[in-house]
Coordinates of C-alpha atoms and ligand atoms in Angstrom, one line a residue:
Chain A
M14 CA -21.4 24.4 -30.6
E15 CA -18.3 23.7 -28.5
N16 CA -16.6 26.7 -26.9
I17 CA -12.8 27.1 -27.3
I18 CA -12.6 30.1 -25.1
E19 CA -14.9 30.9 -22.1
V20 CA -14.5 34.3 -20.3
K21 CA -16.5 34.7 -17.1
H22 CA -16.8 38.0 -15.1
L23 CA -13.4 39.2 -16.2
S24 CA -12.3 42.6 -14.8
Y25 CA -9.0 44.4 -15.0
R26 CA -7.5 47.6 -13.7
Y27 CA -4.2 49.1 -14.7
G28 CA -2.2 50.0 -11.6
K29 CA -3.8 52.7 -9.6
E30 CA -6.2 53.7 -12.3
Q31 CA -9.7 54.7 -11.0
R32 CA -11.7 53.3 -14.0
P33 CA -11.3 49.6 -14.7
A34 CA -10.1 48.9 -18.3
L35 CA -12.3 45.8 -18.3
N36 CA -15.5 45.6 -16.2
D37 CA -17.2 42.2 -15.7
V38 CA -16.8 40.9 -19.2
S39 CA -18.3 37.5 -20.0
F40 CA -18.5 35.8 -23.4
D41 CA -17.7 32.6 -25.2
V42 CA -15.8 31.9 -28.5
H43 CA -16.9 28.9 -30.5
R44 CA -14.5 26.6 -32.0
G45 CA -13.7 27.4 -35.6
E46 CA -15.6 30.7 -35.7
W47 CA -14.4 34.1 -36.8
L48 CA -15.2 36.6 -34.0
A49 CA -14.8 40.3 -34.5
I50 CA -14.5 42.7 -31.5
V51 CA -15.1 46.3 -32.2
G52 CA -15.1 49.4 -30.0
H53 CA -13.6 52.9 -29.7
N54 CA -10.0 53.6 -28.9
G55 CA -9.5 53.1 -25.3
S56 CA -12.5 50.9 -24.8
G57 CA -10.4 48.0 -23.5
K58 CA -10.0 45.7 -26.6
S59 CA -6.3 45.3 -26.3
T60 CA -6.6 44.7 -22.6
L61 CA -9.1 42.0 -23.3
A62 CA -6.9 40.4 -26.0
K63 CA -3.8 40.4 -23.7
S64 CA -5.9 38.9 -20.8
L65 CA -6.8 36.0 -23.0
D66 CA -3.2 35.2 -23.6
G67 CA -2.2 35.7 -20.0
L68 CA -0.2 38.8 -20.8
L69 CA -1.9 40.7 -18.1
P70 CA -2.4 39.4 -14.6
F71 CA -6.1 39.9 -14.1
T72 CA -7.4 39.3 -10.7
E73 CA -11.1 39.0 -11.1
G74 CA -12.9 36.5 -13.3
T75 CA -11.7 33.4 -15.2
V76 CA -10.5 32.7 -18.7
T77 CA -10.7 29.1 -19.9
V78 CA -8.9 28.3 -23.2
D79 CA -9.5 24.9 -24.8
G80 CA -10.4 23.4 -21.4
L81 CA -7.4 24.9 -19.5
E82 CA -8.2 27.6 -17.0
L83 CA -5.6 30.3 -17.3
S84 CA -3.3 30.7 -14.2
P85 CA 0.4 31.2 -13.6
A86 CA 0.8 27.5 -13.8
T87 CA -1.0 27.0 -17.1
V88 CA 0.0 30.3 -18.9
W89 CA 2.7 28.7 -21.1
Q90 CA 0.4 25.9 -22.1
V91 CA -2.3 28.4 -23.0
R92 CA 0.2 30.4 -25.1
E93 CA 0.8 27.2 -27.1
K94 CA -2.8 27.4 -28.2
I95 CA -2.8 31.1 -29.1
G96 CA -1.0 33.1 -31.7
M97 CA -1.3 36.9 -31.4
I98 CA -0.6 39.6 -34.0
F99 CA -0.3 43.2 -32.9
Q100 CA -0.9 46.6 -34.5
N101 CA 2.6 47.8 -35.2
P102 CA 4.4 45.5 -37.7
D103 CA 7.8 46.8 -36.6
N104 CA 7.4 46.2 -32.9
Q105 CA 6.8 42.5 -33.1
F106 CA 9.6 41.7 -35.6
V107 CA 12.2 40.2 -33.3
G108 CA 14.5 38.3 -35.7
A109 CA 17.3 39.8 -37.8
T110 CA 15.8 38.4 -41.0
V111 CA 12.5 36.9 -42.1
E112 CA 13.8 33.3 -41.4
D113 CA 15.2 34.2 -38.0
D114 CA 11.9 35.9 -37.0
V115 CA 9.8 33.0 -38.0
A116 CA 12.1 30.6 -36.1
F117 CA 11.9 32.8 -32.9
G118 CA 8.8 31.1 -31.5
L119 CA 10.4 27.6 -32.3
E120 CA 13.6 28.6 -30.6
N121 CA 11.6 29.6 -27.5
R122 CA 10.1 26.1 -27.5
Q123 CA 13.5 24.5 -27.8
V124 CA 12.6 22.8 -31.0
T125 CA 15.7 21.1 -32.4
R126 CA 17.4 22.8 -35.5
E127 CA 16.7 19.8 -37.7
D128 CA 13.0 20.1 -36.9
M129 CA 13.1 23.9 -37.2
I130 CA 14.4 24.2 -40.7
P131 CA 11.6 22.5 -42.5
R132 CA 8.9 24.1 -40.3
V133 CA 10.3 27.6 -40.9
K134 CA 10.5 27.0 -44.7
A135 CA 6.9 25.6 -44.8
A136 CA 5.6 28.5 -42.7
I137 CA 7.3 31.1 -45.0
E138 CA 5.9 29.4 -48.0
E139 CA 2.4 29.3 -46.5
V140 CA 2.3 33.1 -46.3
G141 CA 3.9 33.5 -49.7
M142 CA 7.1 35.1 -48.5
H143 CA 9.6 32.5 -49.9
D144 CA 11.4 35.0 -52.1
F145 CA 12.1 37.2 -49.0
A146 CA 13.4 34.5 -46.6
Q147 CA 16.8 36.2 -46.2
R148 CA 15.5 39.8 -46.1
E149 CA 15.9 42.1 -43.2
P150 CA 12.8 43.8 -41.8
S151 CA 13.9 47.3 -42.9
S152 CA 13.6 46.2 -46.5
L153 CA 10.0 45.0 -46.1
S154 CA 6.7 46.8 -46.3
G155 CA 4.3 46.8 -43.3
G156 CA 2.1 44.3 -45.0
Q157 CA 5.0 42.0 -45.6
K158 CA 6.1 42.2 -42.0
Q159 CA 2.6 41.3 -40.8
R160 CA 2.8 38.2 -43.2
V161 CA 6.0 37.3 -41.5
A162 CA 4.3 37.6 -38.1
L163 CA 1.6 35.2 -39.4
A164 CA 4.3 32.8 -40.6
G165 CA 5.8 32.9 -37.1
I166 CA 2.4 31.8 -35.8
V167 CA 1.8 29.2 -38.5
A168 CA 5.1 27.6 -37.5
I169 CA 3.9 26.9 -33.9
T170 CA 0.5 25.6 -35.1
P171 CA -1.8 27.2 -32.5
S172 CA -5.6 26.7 -32.7
I173 CA -6.5 30.3 -32.0
L174 CA -5.4 33.4 -33.8
I175 CA -5.9 36.8 -32.3
L176 CA -5.5 39.9 -34.4
D177 CA -5.3 43.1 -32.4
E178 CA -5.9 45.8 -35.1
A179 CA -3.3 43.9 -37.1
T180 CA -4.3 45.6 -40.3
S181 CA -4.8 49.1 -39.1
M182 CA -1.4 50.4 -40.0
L183 CA -1.5 48.9 -43.6
D184 CA -2.6 50.6 -46.8
P185 CA -5.9 49.3 -48.3
L186 CA -4.2 46.8 -50.6
G187 CA -2.0 45.4 -47.8
R188 CA -5.1 45.2 -45.6
H189 CA -7.0 43.3 -48.2
D190 CA -4.2 40.8 -48.9
M191 CA -3.7 40.3 -45.2
L192 CA -7.4 39.5 -44.8
E193 CA -7.3 37.1 -47.6
L194 CA -4.3 35.3 -46.1
V195 CA -6.0 35.1 -42.7
S196 CA -9.1 33.5 -44.4
K197 CA -6.9 31.0 -46.2
L198 CA -4.9 30.1 -43.0
R199 CA -8.1 29.8 -41.1
R200 CA -9.3 27.2 -43.6
D201 CA -6.0 25.3 -44.0
Q202 CA -5.1 25.3 -40.3
K203 CA -8.6 25.1 -38.9
L204 CA -8.0 28.2 -36.8
T205 CA -10.5 30.0 -34.6
V206 CA -10.0 33.8 -35.3
I207 CA -10.6 36.7 -33.0
S208 CA -10.1 40.0 -34.8
I209 CA -10.2 43.3 -33.1
T210 CA -10.7 46.0 -35.7
H211 CA -12.1 49.3 -36.8
D212 CA -12.1 48.1 -40.4
I213 CA -15.6 47.4 -41.7
D214 CA -14.5 44.8 -44.2
E215 CA -12.6 42.9 -41.5
A216 CA -15.7 42.9 -39.3
A217 CA -17.9 41.9 -42.3
N218 CA -15.8 38.7 -42.6
A219 CA -16.8 37.6 -39.1
D220 CA -19.5 35.2 -38.0
R221 CA -20.3 37.2 -35.0
I222 CA -19.4 40.7 -33.7
L223 CA -18.9 41.8 -30.1
V224 CA -19.1 45.5 -29.3
I225 CA -17.2 46.7 -26.3
D226 CA -17.5 50.1 -24.8
D227 CA -15.8 51.6 -21.8
G228 CA -14.6 48.2 -20.6
Q229 CA -18.0 46.5 -20.9
L230 CA -19.5 44.3 -23.5
V231 CA -22.5 46.2 -24.8
Q232 CA -23.7 44.2 -27.8
E233 CA -23.3 40.9 -29.6
A234 CA -24.8 40.5 -33.0
S235 CA -24.3 39.2 -36.5
P236 CA -22.5 41.4 -39.1
A237 CA -25.8 42.0 -40.9
E238 CA -27.5 43.2 -37.8
I239 CA -24.6 45.6 -36.9
F240 CA -24.3 47.0 -40.4
A241 CA -28.1 47.7 -40.5
L242 CA -27.3 50.4 -38.0
G243 CA -25.9 52.6 -40.8
E244 CA -24.3 55.8 -39.7
K245 CA -24.6 54.7 -36.0
L246 CA -21.6 52.3 -36.8
V247 CA -19.4 55.2 -36.0
D248 CA -20.8 55.2 -32.5
L249 CA -19.6 51.7 -32.1
G250 CA -16.0 52.6 -33.1
L251 CA -16.1 51.3 -36.7
D252 CA -14.9 53.5 -39.5
L253 CA -17.8 54.2 -41.7
P254 CA -17.5 52.4 -45.0
F255 CA -17.4 54.5 -48.1
T256 CA -20.9 53.4 -49.2
A257 CA -22.3 54.6 -45.9
K258 CA -20.5 58.0 -46.2
L259 CA -22.0 58.3 -49.7
K260 CA -25.5 57.5 -48.4
A261 CA -25.1 60.3 -45.8
A262 CA -24.0 62.7 -48.5
L263 CA -27.0 61.7 -50.7
K264 CA -29.4 62.1 -47.9
K265 CA -28.2 65.6 -47.3
R266 CA -29.1 66.4 -50.9
G267 CA -32.6 65.0 -50.5
I268 CA -32.0 61.7 -52.3
E269 CA -33.2 58.7 -50.3
P270 CA -30.9 55.7 -50.6
P271 CA -31.8 52.2 -49.5
T272 CA -31.3 51.7 -45.7
N273 CA -29.8 48.2 -45.6
Y274 CA -26.0 47.5 -45.8
Q275 CA -24.7 47.4 -49.4
T276 CA -21.4 46.4 -50.9
M277 CA -19.6 48.8 -53.2
A278 CA -20.9 46.9 -56.3
E279 CA -24.5 46.9 -55.0
M280 CA -24.3 50.6 -54.3
E281 CA -22.9 51.2 -57.8
E282 CA -25.7 49.2 -59.4
W283 CA -28.3 51.2 -57.4
L284 CA -26.8 54.5 -58.4
W285 CA -26.8 53.5 -62.0
Q286 CA -30.4 52.6 -61.9
S287 CA -31.6 55.7 -60.0
L288 CA -29.6 58.0 -62.3
S289 CA -31.0 56.4 -65.5
N290 CA -34.6 56.6 -64.1
T291 CA -34.4 60.4 -63.8
Chain B
M22 CA 28.9 61.1 -43.4
S23 CA 28.0 59.1 -46.5
N24 CA 31.7 58.4 -47.5
F25 CA 32.5 57.4 -44.0
I26 CA 32.8 53.6 -44.5
F27 CA 34.3 52.6 -41.1
G28 CA 31.7 50.3 -39.5
R29 CA 29.6 49.8 -42.7
Y30 CA 28.9 46.5 -44.5
L31 CA 29.5 46.1 -48.2
P32 CA 27.8 43.1 -49.6
L33 CA 30.0 41.3 -52.1
N34 CA 30.7 37.6 -52.8
S35 CA 34.3 36.9 -51.9
V36 CA 36.2 34.4 -49.8
V37 CA 36.7 37.0 -47.1
H38 CA 33.0 37.7 -47.0
R39 CA 32.3 33.9 -46.6
L40 CA 34.8 33.3 -43.8
D41 CA 33.3 32.4 -40.5
P42 CA 32.7 35.6 -38.4
R43 CA 34.4 33.8 -35.5
A44 CA 37.5 33.3 -37.5
K45 CA 37.5 36.8 -38.8
L46 CA 37.0 38.2 -35.2
M47 CA 39.8 36.1 -33.7
L48 CA 42.1 36.8 -36.6
S49 CA 41.5 40.5 -36.3
F50 CA 42.7 40.4 -32.7
F51 CA 45.6 38.2 -33.7
Y52 CA 46.5 40.7 -36.4
I53 CA 46.7 43.5 -33.9
V54 CA 49.1 41.4 -31.9
L55 CA 51.2 40.9 -35.0
V56 CA 51.1 44.7 -35.7
F57 CA 52.6 45.4 -32.3
M58 CA 55.2 42.7 -32.7
A59 CA 56.5 44.2 -36.0
N60 CA 59.4 46.6 -35.3
N61 CA 61.5 46.9 -38.5
L62 CA 61.2 47.4 -42.2
V63 CA 61.0 43.7 -43.1
T64 CA 58.2 42.9 -40.6
Y65 CA 56.2 45.9 -41.5
G66 CA 56.8 45.0 -45.1
I67 CA 55.3 41.5 -44.4
L68 CA 52.3 43.0 -42.8
I69 CA 51.6 45.5 -45.6
V70 CA 51.8 42.7 -48.1
F71 CA 49.5 40.7 -45.9
T72 CA 46.9 43.5 -45.5
L73 CA 47.0 44.3 -49.3
A74 CA 46.4 40.6 -50.1
A75 CA 43.5 40.4 -47.7
I76 CA 41.9 43.5 -49.2
F77 CA 42.5 42.1 -52.7
A78 CA 40.9 38.8 -51.7
S79 CA 37.8 40.7 -50.4
K80 CA 37.2 42.1 -53.9
I81 CA 36.8 45.6 -52.4
S82 CA 38.7 48.2 -54.4
L83 CA 41.7 49.8 -52.7
G84 CA 40.6 53.2 -53.9
F85 CA 37.3 52.8 -52.1
F86 CA 39.1 51.8 -49.1
L87 CA 41.5 54.7 -49.1
K88 CA 38.7 57.2 -49.8
G89 CA 36.8 55.7 -46.9
I90 CA 39.6 55.9 -44.5
R91 CA 40.4 59.5 -45.3
P92 CA 38.2 61.1 -42.6
L93 CA 40.2 59.1 -40.0
L94 CA 43.5 60.4 -41.5
W95 CA 43.3 63.5 -39.3
L96 CA 43.2 61.4 -36.2
I97 CA 46.3 59.5 -37.3
V98 CA 48.2 62.6 -38.4
F99 CA 47.4 64.3 -35.0
T100 CA 48.8 61.3 -33.1
V101 CA 51.8 61.1 -35.3
V102 CA 52.6 64.8 -34.9
L103 CA 52.3 64.5 -31.1
Q104 CA 54.7 61.5 -31.2
L105 CA 57.1 63.4 -33.4
L106 CA 57.2 66.5 -31.3
F107 CA 57.2 65.1 -27.8
S108 CA 58.9 61.8 -28.0
P109 CA 61.8 61.3 -25.5
A110 CA 65.3 62.0 -26.4
G111 CA 67.2 59.4 -28.3
G112 CA 69.5 59.3 -31.3
H113 CA 70.3 62.3 -33.4
V114 CA 68.5 65.6 -32.5
Y115 CA 67.3 67.4 -35.6
F116 CA 65.5 70.2 -34.0
H117 CA 65.2 71.7 -30.5
W118 CA 63.1 74.5 -29.2
A119 CA 61.7 74.9 -25.7
F120 CA 60.2 71.5 -24.7
I121 CA 59.9 70.4 -28.4
N122 CA 62.4 67.8 -29.6
I123 CA 62.5 66.3 -33.0
T124 CA 64.9 63.4 -32.7
Q125 CA 65.9 60.5 -35.0
Y126 CA 64.2 58.2 -32.5
G127 CA 61.0 60.3 -32.7
V128 CA 60.9 60.3 -36.5
V129 CA 61.4 56.5 -36.8
N130 CA 58.8 55.9 -34.1
S131 CA 56.2 58.2 -35.5
G132 CA 56.7 56.5 -38.9
Y133 CA 56.0 53.2 -37.3
I134 CA 53.0 54.5 -35.4
F135 CA 51.6 55.9 -38.6
I136 CA 51.9 52.5 -40.3
R137 CA 50.4 50.7 -37.3
F138 CA 47.5 52.9 -37.1
L139 CA 46.9 52.6 -40.8
L140 CA 47.2 48.9 -40.8
I141 CA 44.9 48.3 -37.9
I142 CA 42.2 50.7 -39.4
M143 CA 42.5 49.0 -42.7
M144 CA 42.1 45.5 -41.2
S145 CA 39.2 46.5 -39.0
T146 CA 37.5 48.3 -41.8
L147 CA 37.9 45.1 -43.9
L148 CA 36.3 43.1 -41.0
T149 CA 33.2 45.4 -40.9
L150 CA 33.0 45.8 -44.7
S151 CA 33.0 42.1 -45.3
T152 CA 30.9 40.9 -42.3
Q153 CA 27.2 41.7 -41.6
P154 CA 26.7 43.3 -38.2
L155 CA 24.4 40.4 -37.4
D156 CA 27.2 37.9 -38.1
I157 CA 29.6 39.9 -36.0
A158 CA 27.1 39.7 -33.2
T159 CA 26.6 36.0 -33.7
G160 CA 30.3 35.5 -33.8
L161 CA 31.0 37.6 -30.7
S162 CA 28.4 35.8 -28.7
S163 CA 29.6 32.4 -29.8
L164 CA 33.2 33.4 -28.8
M165 CA 31.9 34.7 -25.5
K166 CA 30.3 31.3 -24.6
P167 CA 33.1 30.1 -22.2
L168 CA 32.2 33.1 -20.1
R169 CA 29.0 31.3 -19.1
W170 CA 31.2 29.4 -16.6
V171 CA 31.7 32.6 -14.7
H172 CA 28.0 33.4 -14.9
V173 CA 28.1 36.0 -17.5
P174 CA 24.6 36.1 -19.1
V175 CA 26.1 35.5 -22.6
D176 CA 22.8 34.4 -24.2
T177 CA 20.9 37.4 -22.8
L178 CA 23.7 39.8 -24.0
A179 CA 23.6 38.2 -27.4
M180 CA 19.8 38.6 -27.6
M181 CA 20.1 42.2 -26.6
L182 CA 22.8 42.9 -29.2
S183 CA 20.8 41.2 -31.9
I184 CA 17.7 43.2 -31.1
A185 CA 19.6 46.4 -30.8
L186 CA 21.1 45.8 -34.3
R187 CA 17.6 44.9 -35.6
F188 CA 16.2 48.2 -34.5
V189 CA 19.0 50.5 -35.7
P190 CA 17.4 51.1 -39.2
T191 CA 13.9 51.4 -37.6
L192 CA 15.1 54.1 -35.3
M193 CA 17.1 55.9 -37.9
D194 CA 14.1 56.0 -40.2
E195 CA 12.1 57.4 -37.3
A196 CA 14.7 60.0 -36.5
T197 CA 14.6 61.2 -40.1
K198 CA 10.8 61.4 -40.0
I199 CA 10.9 63.4 -36.8
M200 CA 13.6 65.7 -38.1
N201 CA 11.6 66.4 -41.2
A202 CA 8.5 67.0 -39.1
Q203 CA 10.4 69.4 -36.8
R204 CA 12.0 71.2 -39.8
A205 CA 8.5 71.8 -41.1
R206 CA 7.8 73.5 -37.8
G207 CA 10.9 75.7 -38.2
V208 CA 13.6 73.9 -36.2
D209 CA 17.1 74.2 -37.6
F210 CA 19.3 71.2 -37.1
G211 CA 23.1 71.5 -37.3
E212 CA 23.1 75.4 -37.3
G213 CA 24.4 78.0 -34.9
G214 CA 26.8 77.5 -32.0
L215 CA 27.4 74.4 -30.1
F216 CA 24.9 75.3 -27.5
K217 CA 22.2 76.1 -30.1
Q218 CA 22.9 72.9 -31.9
A219 CA 22.6 70.8 -28.8
K220 CA 19.4 72.6 -27.9
S221 CA 18.0 71.9 -31.4
L222 CA 18.4 68.2 -30.7
I223 CA 15.9 68.3 -27.9
P224 CA 12.9 68.2 -30.3
L225 CA 14.5 65.2 -32.0
M226 CA 15.6 63.2 -28.9
V227 CA 12.4 63.6 -26.8
P228 CA 10.0 62.1 -29.3
L229 CA 12.6 59.6 -30.4
F230 CA 13.1 58.3 -26.8
M231 CA 9.3 58.2 -26.2
S232 CA 8.8 56.2 -29.3
A233 CA 11.7 53.8 -28.4
F234 CA 10.2 53.1 -25.0
N235 CA 6.9 52.4 -26.5
R236 CA 8.4 50.1 -29.0
A237 CA 10.3 48.3 -26.2
E238 CA 7.1 47.8 -24.4
D239 CA 5.3 46.4 -27.5
L240 CA 8.3 44.2 -28.3
S241 CA 8.4 42.7 -24.9
T242 CA 4.7 41.9 -25.0
A243 CA 5.1 40.4 -28.5
M244 CA 8.1 38.3 -27.4
E245 CA 6.2 37.0 -24.4
A246 CA 3.2 36.2 -26.5
R247 CA 5.6 34.2 -28.8
G248 CA 6.7 32.0 -25.9
Y249 CA 9.9 33.8 -24.9
Q250 CA 10.8 33.1 -21.2
D251 CA 14.5 33.6 -21.0
S252 CA 17.5 33.4 -23.2
E253 CA 19.1 30.3 -21.7
H254 CA 16.5 27.9 -22.5
R255 CA 16.2 28.2 -26.2
S256 CA 17.4 26.4 -29.3
Q257 CA 19.3 28.1 -32.0
Y258 CA 18.2 28.5 -35.6
R259 CA 21.2 30.5 -36.8
I260 CA 24.4 28.6 -36.3
L261 CA 28.0 29.1 -37.5
T262 CA 29.9 26.3 -39.1
W263 CA 33.7 26.2 -39.3
Q264 CA 34.8 25.5 -42.9
K265 CA 38.0 24.4 -44.4
R266 CA 38.7 28.0 -45.7
D267 CA 38.7 29.2 -42.1
T268 CA 41.4 26.6 -41.2
V269 CA 43.4 27.6 -44.3
T270 CA 43.2 31.3 -43.4
W271 CA 44.4 30.5 -39.9
I272 CA 47.3 28.6 -41.2
I273 CA 48.3 31.6 -43.4
F274 CA 48.2 33.8 -40.4
I275 CA 50.3 31.5 -38.3
I276 CA 52.9 31.3 -41.1
G277 CA 52.9 35.2 -41.1
F278 CA 53.3 35.1 -37.4
A279 CA 56.3 32.8 -37.7
A280 CA 57.8 35.1 -40.3
I281 CA 57.4 38.1 -38.1
L282 CA 58.9 36.3 -35.1
A283 CA 61.9 35.3 -37.3
F284 CA 62.5 38.7 -38.8
R285 CA 61.8 41.1 -36.0
R286 CA 64.5 42.9 -34.1
W287 CA 64.8 41.2 -30.8
Ligands
LIG321 N1 -0.2 50.3 -19.7 C1 -1.3 51.0 -19.3 N2 -1.3 51.7 -18.1 C2 -2.4 52.4 -17.7 N3 -3.5 52.4 -18.5 C3 -3.6 51.7 -19.6 C4 -2.5 51.0 -20.1 N4 -2.9 50.5 -21.3 C5 -4.1 50.8 -21.5 N5 -4.6 51.6 -20.5 C6 -5.9 52.2 -20.4 O1 -6.9 51.2 -20.4 C7 -8.0 51.5 -21.2 C8 -8.2 50.5 -22.3 O2 -7.1 50.5 -23.2 P1 -6.9 49.5 -24.4 O3 -7.2 48.1 -24.0 O4 -5.6 49.7 -25.0 O5 -8.0 50.0 -25.4 P2 -8.2 49.7 -27.0 O6 -7.3 48.6 -27.4 O7 -9.7 49.4 -27.1 O8 -7.9 51.0 -27.7 C9 -7.7 52.9 -21.8 O9 -8.4 53.8 -21.0 C10 -6.2 53.1 -21.6 O10 -5.9 54.4 -21.4
LIG322 MG1 -5.8 48.6 -28.8

């Protein structure tokens, strides 16, 4: 499979910090895949994401995005290919209204106003925010602001979408809607998605999961392999899903639940069956 | 605080609301010039009619206006009283004690100052009530454009202004949250002497500033990720278009200007 991003021996150290935030990290991202990156707080996930977009001036290692090696000379070209969504919905909303915010990236690229108007409109429609085009950010929910951020990215048509804990400040429903939207955009726009997350459902959407700890890549696996770890998921920096918490509680009472990963519905089914057997 | 309307925006659909913010800003300055040119009953009469007509056209009720201006009344009364008591000698002296002089000149003058103040406050309140802060910012930066020639970073200033406006509600919300959190920990806001009140602001200001700095850092990263390099090399999504109604309003003002020139005492 073709690689859209190649990272080789990447290291980064903030200022005079003793410990490197990233320590000799190497991995590839395949074109069109959904890659999840998990790890504890402070393990270096955001540092890694920013490095990919040339937002941090790493000194060791190389990052190649779509055939372009990241350097001060290529950084703006690389940013054409990457759209990033950050954790806090408020701190990335630049425009005064939804429309203005979606237009922000286009204005930076000096797109003419005639071209901007249809592109802004289409992007807002794509994320289902057409009824809110004139709204100010203070009248939107966190989930709606993240949708607007996605529209801003759709408008500039990058090939890679990086989500840095983009759903972590949303309520469960907002989180669910956001993931659905990302899945839809990924299909429509043929995006490669890199999602950094603590959310088990978001990680479950991925084709592949990378586990990062203390600035180092410690594991690479499929969701099924990772979720088979059960309670040890917490050690990887994932929030234990409800079903896993339930299993732990059952074990404590001497009831032996199945060990493989189960969805809510499967768990419910199993519970019904074992309850009616007794 | 809640009935203090100076500087607030009141969304209504009126011709005044729809005027180009550039026209409104320029006319507000022009209006102040007119107010200072008026110097007798006729010219002030013209201005009062003018102002009432503008308020009427904005569909904002006069009562709402007067109620909103009330908090500023003290400022006006204070200035007028000063003027009344300490104006230089001139005309008939009504009252004299130590260095206090109430003269005919002083009475007339303070009457005029009262009207001037009131008119200017009414018109600038009308400006902010009928124009969104964002539009004021857009209008201001558009009017400042010629300053580019003397290397004033107009576009950067405009960007800063628009982001500042954008974050006002966000930081207000945050301040409320912090205040509630600190109240729950036993901090009293707005109680005790001046020193105690100022001190009680520390547990509000420190977290608020820390959060604002974090936000600023996040925001700059997000802006850069979205391709922002500098404010000069950007296209504009939001533009202002001069309409016929703007020209018409200007013509009305110029007629008013001519009338004031004709009737003022030279
Ligand atoms: N601006 C910064 N200055 C100094 N140290 C930082 C800065 N940002 C992050 N770090 C440190 O770098 C490490 C990795 O941080 P980060 O990439 O934000 O982790 P994550 O996103 O996985 O929570 C942490 O130890 C953190 O304290
Ligand atoms: Mg992070």
